[in-house]
C-alpha positions in Angstrom: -53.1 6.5 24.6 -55.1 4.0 23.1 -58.6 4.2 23.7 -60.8 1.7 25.4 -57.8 0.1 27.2 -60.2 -0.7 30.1 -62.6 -2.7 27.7 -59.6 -4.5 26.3 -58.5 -5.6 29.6 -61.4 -7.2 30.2 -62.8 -9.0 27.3 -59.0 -9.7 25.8 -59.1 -13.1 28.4 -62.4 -13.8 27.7 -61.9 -13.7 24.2 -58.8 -15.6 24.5 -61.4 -18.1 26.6 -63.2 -18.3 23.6 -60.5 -19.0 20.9 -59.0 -21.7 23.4 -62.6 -23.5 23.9 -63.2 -24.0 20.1 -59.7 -24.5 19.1 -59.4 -28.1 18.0 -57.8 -30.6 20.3 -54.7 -31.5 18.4 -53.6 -27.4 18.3 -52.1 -27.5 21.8 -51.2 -23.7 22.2 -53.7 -23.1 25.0 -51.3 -22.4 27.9 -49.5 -20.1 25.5 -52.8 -18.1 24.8 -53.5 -17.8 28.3 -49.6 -16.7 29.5 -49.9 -14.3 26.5 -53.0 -12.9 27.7 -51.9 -12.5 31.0 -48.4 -11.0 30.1 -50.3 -8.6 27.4 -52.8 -7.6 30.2 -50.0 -7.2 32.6 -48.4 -4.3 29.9 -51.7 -2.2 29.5 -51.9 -2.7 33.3 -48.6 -0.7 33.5 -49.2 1.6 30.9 -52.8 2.7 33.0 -49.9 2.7 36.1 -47.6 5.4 34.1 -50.5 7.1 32.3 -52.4 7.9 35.8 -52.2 10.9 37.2 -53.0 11.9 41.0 -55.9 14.2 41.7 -57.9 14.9 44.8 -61.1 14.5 44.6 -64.3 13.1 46.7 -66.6 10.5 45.0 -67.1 12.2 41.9 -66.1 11.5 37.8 -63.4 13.8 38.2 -61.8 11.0 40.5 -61.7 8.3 37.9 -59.7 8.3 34.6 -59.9 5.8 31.4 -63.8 6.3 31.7 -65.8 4.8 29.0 -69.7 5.0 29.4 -71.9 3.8 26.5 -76.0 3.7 27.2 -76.9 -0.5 27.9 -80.7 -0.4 27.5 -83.3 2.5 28.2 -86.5 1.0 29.3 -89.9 2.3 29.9 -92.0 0.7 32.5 -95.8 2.4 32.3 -96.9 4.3 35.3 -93.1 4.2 37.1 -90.4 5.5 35.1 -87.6 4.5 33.0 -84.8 2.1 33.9 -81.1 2.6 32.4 -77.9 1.1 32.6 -74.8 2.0 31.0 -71.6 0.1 30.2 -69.4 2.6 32.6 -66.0 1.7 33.0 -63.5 3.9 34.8 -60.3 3.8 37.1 -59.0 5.4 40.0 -56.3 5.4 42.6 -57.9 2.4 44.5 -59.0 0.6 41.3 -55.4 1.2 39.6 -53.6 -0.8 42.4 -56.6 -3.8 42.5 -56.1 -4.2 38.9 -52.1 -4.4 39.1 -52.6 -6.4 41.9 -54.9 -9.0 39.3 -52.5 -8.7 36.9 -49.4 -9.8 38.0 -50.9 -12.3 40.2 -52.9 -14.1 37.2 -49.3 -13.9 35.6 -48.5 -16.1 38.2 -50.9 -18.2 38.6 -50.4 -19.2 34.9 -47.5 -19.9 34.9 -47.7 -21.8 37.6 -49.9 -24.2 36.3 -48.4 -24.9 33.5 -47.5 -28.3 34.3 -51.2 -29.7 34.4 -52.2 -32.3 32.1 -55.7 -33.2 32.3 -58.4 -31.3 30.9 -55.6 -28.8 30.6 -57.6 -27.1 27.8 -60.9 -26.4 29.8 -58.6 -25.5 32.6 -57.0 -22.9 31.0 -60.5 -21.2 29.2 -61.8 -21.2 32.6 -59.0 -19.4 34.3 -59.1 -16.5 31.1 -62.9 -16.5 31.8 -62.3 -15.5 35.5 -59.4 -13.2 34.6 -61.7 -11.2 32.5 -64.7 -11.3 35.6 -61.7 -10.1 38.1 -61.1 -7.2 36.2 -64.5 -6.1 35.0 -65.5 -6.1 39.1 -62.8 -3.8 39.8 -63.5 -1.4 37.0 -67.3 -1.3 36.8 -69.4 2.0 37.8 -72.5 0.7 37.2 -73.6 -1.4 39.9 -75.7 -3.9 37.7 -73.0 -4.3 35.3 -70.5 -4.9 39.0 -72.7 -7.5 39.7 -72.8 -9.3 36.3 -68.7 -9.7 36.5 -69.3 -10.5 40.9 -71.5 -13.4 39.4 -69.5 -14.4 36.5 -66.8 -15.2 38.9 -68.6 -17.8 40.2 -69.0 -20.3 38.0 -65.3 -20.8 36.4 -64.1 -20.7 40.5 -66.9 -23.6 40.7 -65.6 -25.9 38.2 -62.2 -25.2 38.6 -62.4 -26.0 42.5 -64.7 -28.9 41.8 -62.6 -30.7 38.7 -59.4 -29.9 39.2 -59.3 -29.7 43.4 -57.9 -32.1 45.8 -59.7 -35.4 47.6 -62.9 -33.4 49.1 -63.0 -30.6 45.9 -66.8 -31.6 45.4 -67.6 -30.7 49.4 -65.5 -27.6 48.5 -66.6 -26.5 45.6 -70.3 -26.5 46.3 -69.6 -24.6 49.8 -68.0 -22.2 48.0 -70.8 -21.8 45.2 -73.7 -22.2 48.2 -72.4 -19.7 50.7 -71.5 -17.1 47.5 -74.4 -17.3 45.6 -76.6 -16.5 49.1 -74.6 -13.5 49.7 -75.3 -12.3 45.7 -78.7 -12.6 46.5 -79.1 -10.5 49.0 -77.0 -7.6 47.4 -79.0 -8.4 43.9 -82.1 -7.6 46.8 -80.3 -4.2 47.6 -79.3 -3.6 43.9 -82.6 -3.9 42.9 -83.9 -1.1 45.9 -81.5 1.5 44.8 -82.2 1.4 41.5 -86.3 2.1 42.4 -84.9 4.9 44.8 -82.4 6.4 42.8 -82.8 9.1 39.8 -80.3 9.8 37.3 -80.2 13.4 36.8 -79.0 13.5 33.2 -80.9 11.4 32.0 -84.0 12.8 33.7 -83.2 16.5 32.3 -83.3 14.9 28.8 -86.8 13.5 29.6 -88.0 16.9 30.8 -86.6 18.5 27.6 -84.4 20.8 29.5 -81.1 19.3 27.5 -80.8 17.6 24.5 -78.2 15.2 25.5 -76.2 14.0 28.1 -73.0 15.2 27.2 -74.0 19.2 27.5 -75.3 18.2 30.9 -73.6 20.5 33.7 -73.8 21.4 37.2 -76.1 24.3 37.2 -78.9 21.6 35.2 -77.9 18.8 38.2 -78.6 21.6 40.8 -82.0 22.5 38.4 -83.4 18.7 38.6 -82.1 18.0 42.1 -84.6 20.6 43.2 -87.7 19.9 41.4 -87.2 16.5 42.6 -87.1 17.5 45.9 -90.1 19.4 45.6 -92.0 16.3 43.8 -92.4 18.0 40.5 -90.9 15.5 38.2 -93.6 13.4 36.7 -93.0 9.7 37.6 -93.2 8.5 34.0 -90.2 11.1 33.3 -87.9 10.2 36.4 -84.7 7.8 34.9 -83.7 5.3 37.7 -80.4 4.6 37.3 -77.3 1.7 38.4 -74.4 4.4 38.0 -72.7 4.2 41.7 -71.7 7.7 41.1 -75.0 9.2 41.2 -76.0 6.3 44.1 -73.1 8.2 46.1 -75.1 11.5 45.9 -77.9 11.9 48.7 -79.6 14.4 46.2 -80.6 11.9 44.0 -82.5 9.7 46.1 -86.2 10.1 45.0 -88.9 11.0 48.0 -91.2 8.4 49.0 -89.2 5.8 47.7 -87.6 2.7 49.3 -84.6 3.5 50.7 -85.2 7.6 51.0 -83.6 9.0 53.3 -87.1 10.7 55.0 -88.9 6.8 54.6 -90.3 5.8 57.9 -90.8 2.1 56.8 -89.6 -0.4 58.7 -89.6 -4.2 58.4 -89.9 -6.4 61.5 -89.2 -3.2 63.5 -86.1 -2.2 62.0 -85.3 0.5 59.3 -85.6 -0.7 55.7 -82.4 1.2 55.2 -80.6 -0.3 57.9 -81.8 -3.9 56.9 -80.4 -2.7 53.3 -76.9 -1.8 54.7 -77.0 -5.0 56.6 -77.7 -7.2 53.3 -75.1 -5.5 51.0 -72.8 -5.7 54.3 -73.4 -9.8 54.2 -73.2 -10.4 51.0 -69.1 -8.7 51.0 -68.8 -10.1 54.3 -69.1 -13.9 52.7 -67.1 -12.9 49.7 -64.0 -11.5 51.9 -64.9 -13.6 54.8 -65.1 -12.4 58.2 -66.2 -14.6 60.7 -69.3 -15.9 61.0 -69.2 -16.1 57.3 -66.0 -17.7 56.3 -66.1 -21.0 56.9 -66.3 -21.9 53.2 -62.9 -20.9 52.9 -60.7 -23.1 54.4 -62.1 -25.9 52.5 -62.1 -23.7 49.2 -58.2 -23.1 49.8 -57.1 -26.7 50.6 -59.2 -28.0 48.1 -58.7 -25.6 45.3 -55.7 -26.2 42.7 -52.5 -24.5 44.1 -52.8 -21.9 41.1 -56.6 -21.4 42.3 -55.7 -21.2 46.0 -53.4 -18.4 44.8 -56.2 -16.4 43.2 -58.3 -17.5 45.4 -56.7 -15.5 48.0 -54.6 -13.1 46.0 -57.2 -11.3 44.7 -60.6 -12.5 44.9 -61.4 -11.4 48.5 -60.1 -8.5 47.8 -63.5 -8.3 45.5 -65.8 -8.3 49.2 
């Protein structure tokens, strides 16, 4: 298998977005960049299909295959700890069929717009930009670099509601972008309160010099830092707060006295701050999917929206909330 096919399934459209936004205007190979994208996408999407193999397992690496995890930044921030993020890509049972799903319906969609004319070339690097967005959301396990792609779909669905949609596309387009970009924020507000509240165990037994690295980390040193955190002896300055969803999952690696431990007795106009937390992240999907009360923007966004868009539109991106 080739490695990094995950990687290449993502940044091969917006790379192809690229080549089609500075290829000069008389070179009119654009829809066959994008259908060749889409078709080549569509083969590593099958070979991940045949390559796959079925395990059981709970909420662990060991459920995800493909993985590729490279360390994003590191940063120090006196007197509270360090903040990391890592490029973590990886792909399970549930991710597999969302990405075949994407794959075969961007296929589609191309080819089914084919036939338009005007400003066919931005068209077409806007619809490879928000291939490459689907597919990073579906494979992310790092929840900062989830939201980057969540965002990133925003703006080519923006324009390409809003230029290329029906009579009322403007009306559409910047319902759409309102009623999204309000539900980003309050998961970028929940995003932001996991990250203070949860430690990353690896990383945090490197800074207490009890491994050298990552990689010989293992489940007896997990156990080993779980505890001391528990017990509040982990220096603050040495604790590595972390976006990796994996370690999120784990109730172990919530950090005491923090915002959204599990022990916290703060509450926020009477409520919980971790119920108000589940209530923000459960908005912010909510609008993206929609369920009523939330979905209004949609029926707008559908009859507006190119039929190629409306496709997409409905195909795939709500199955993103």
């Amino acid at each position: 298998m080739i490695a990094a096919l995950l990687s290449i399934l993502i940044f091969l459209p917006i790379g192809a977005s690229l080549a089609v936004t500075f290829l000069p205007g008389e070179y009119k190979v654009y829809r066959f960049i994008a259908l060749g994208t889409a078709l080549l996408q569509l083969i590593i999407a099958l070979s991940l299909y045949l390559n796959f193999v079925s395990v059981e397992s709970d909420y662990s690496l060991s459920a995800f295959q493909f993985v590729e995890k490279i360390e994003w930044f590191n940063m120090s921030v006196a007197g509270f700890g360090i903040i990391s993020a890592d490029y973590f890509l990886g792909i399970d049972g549930l991710g597999l069929s969302m990405v075949l799903l994407s794959v075969i319906v961007l296929v589609l969609a191309t080819v089914s717009s084919w036939h338009y004319k005007e400003k066919a070339k931005g068209y077409f690097a806007l619809l490879l930009l928000l291939n490459g967005a689907i597919i990073g959301c579906f494979v992310a396990l790092d929840f900062l670099l989830f939201y980057l792609f969540f965002e990133f779909m925003l703006l080519p669905m923006y324009f390409l509601i809003g230029l290329w949609g029906g009579p009322r596309r403007d009306y559409a387009s910047i319902k759409f972008f309102l009623y999204t970009l309000l539900g980003s924020i309050f998961i970028l507000i929940v995003l932001i309160s996991l990250n203070l509240s949860i430690m990353d165990p690896a990383k945090t037994a490197v800074q207490l010099q009890m491994i050298e690295s990552p990689e010989v980390f293992t489940s007896v040193h997990r156990n080993d830092v779980q505890i001391l955190l528990q017990q509040k002896s982990i220096p603050p300055d040495k604790i590595v707060h972390t976006f990796n969803l994996i370690e999120m999952s784990d109730v172990k690696n919530i950090i005491p006295g923090s915002i959204l431990d599990v022990e916290s007795s703060r509450v926020i106009l009477g409520y919980p701050v971790r119920l108000l937390a589940f209530l923000l992240v459960f908005v912010g999907f909510a609008i993206k999917l929609p369920i009523v009360p939330f979905h209004t923007w949609l029926p707008d966004a559908h009859v507006e929206a190119p039929t190629a868009i409306s496709v997409i539109l409905a195909g795939v991106l709500l199955k993103v909330g």
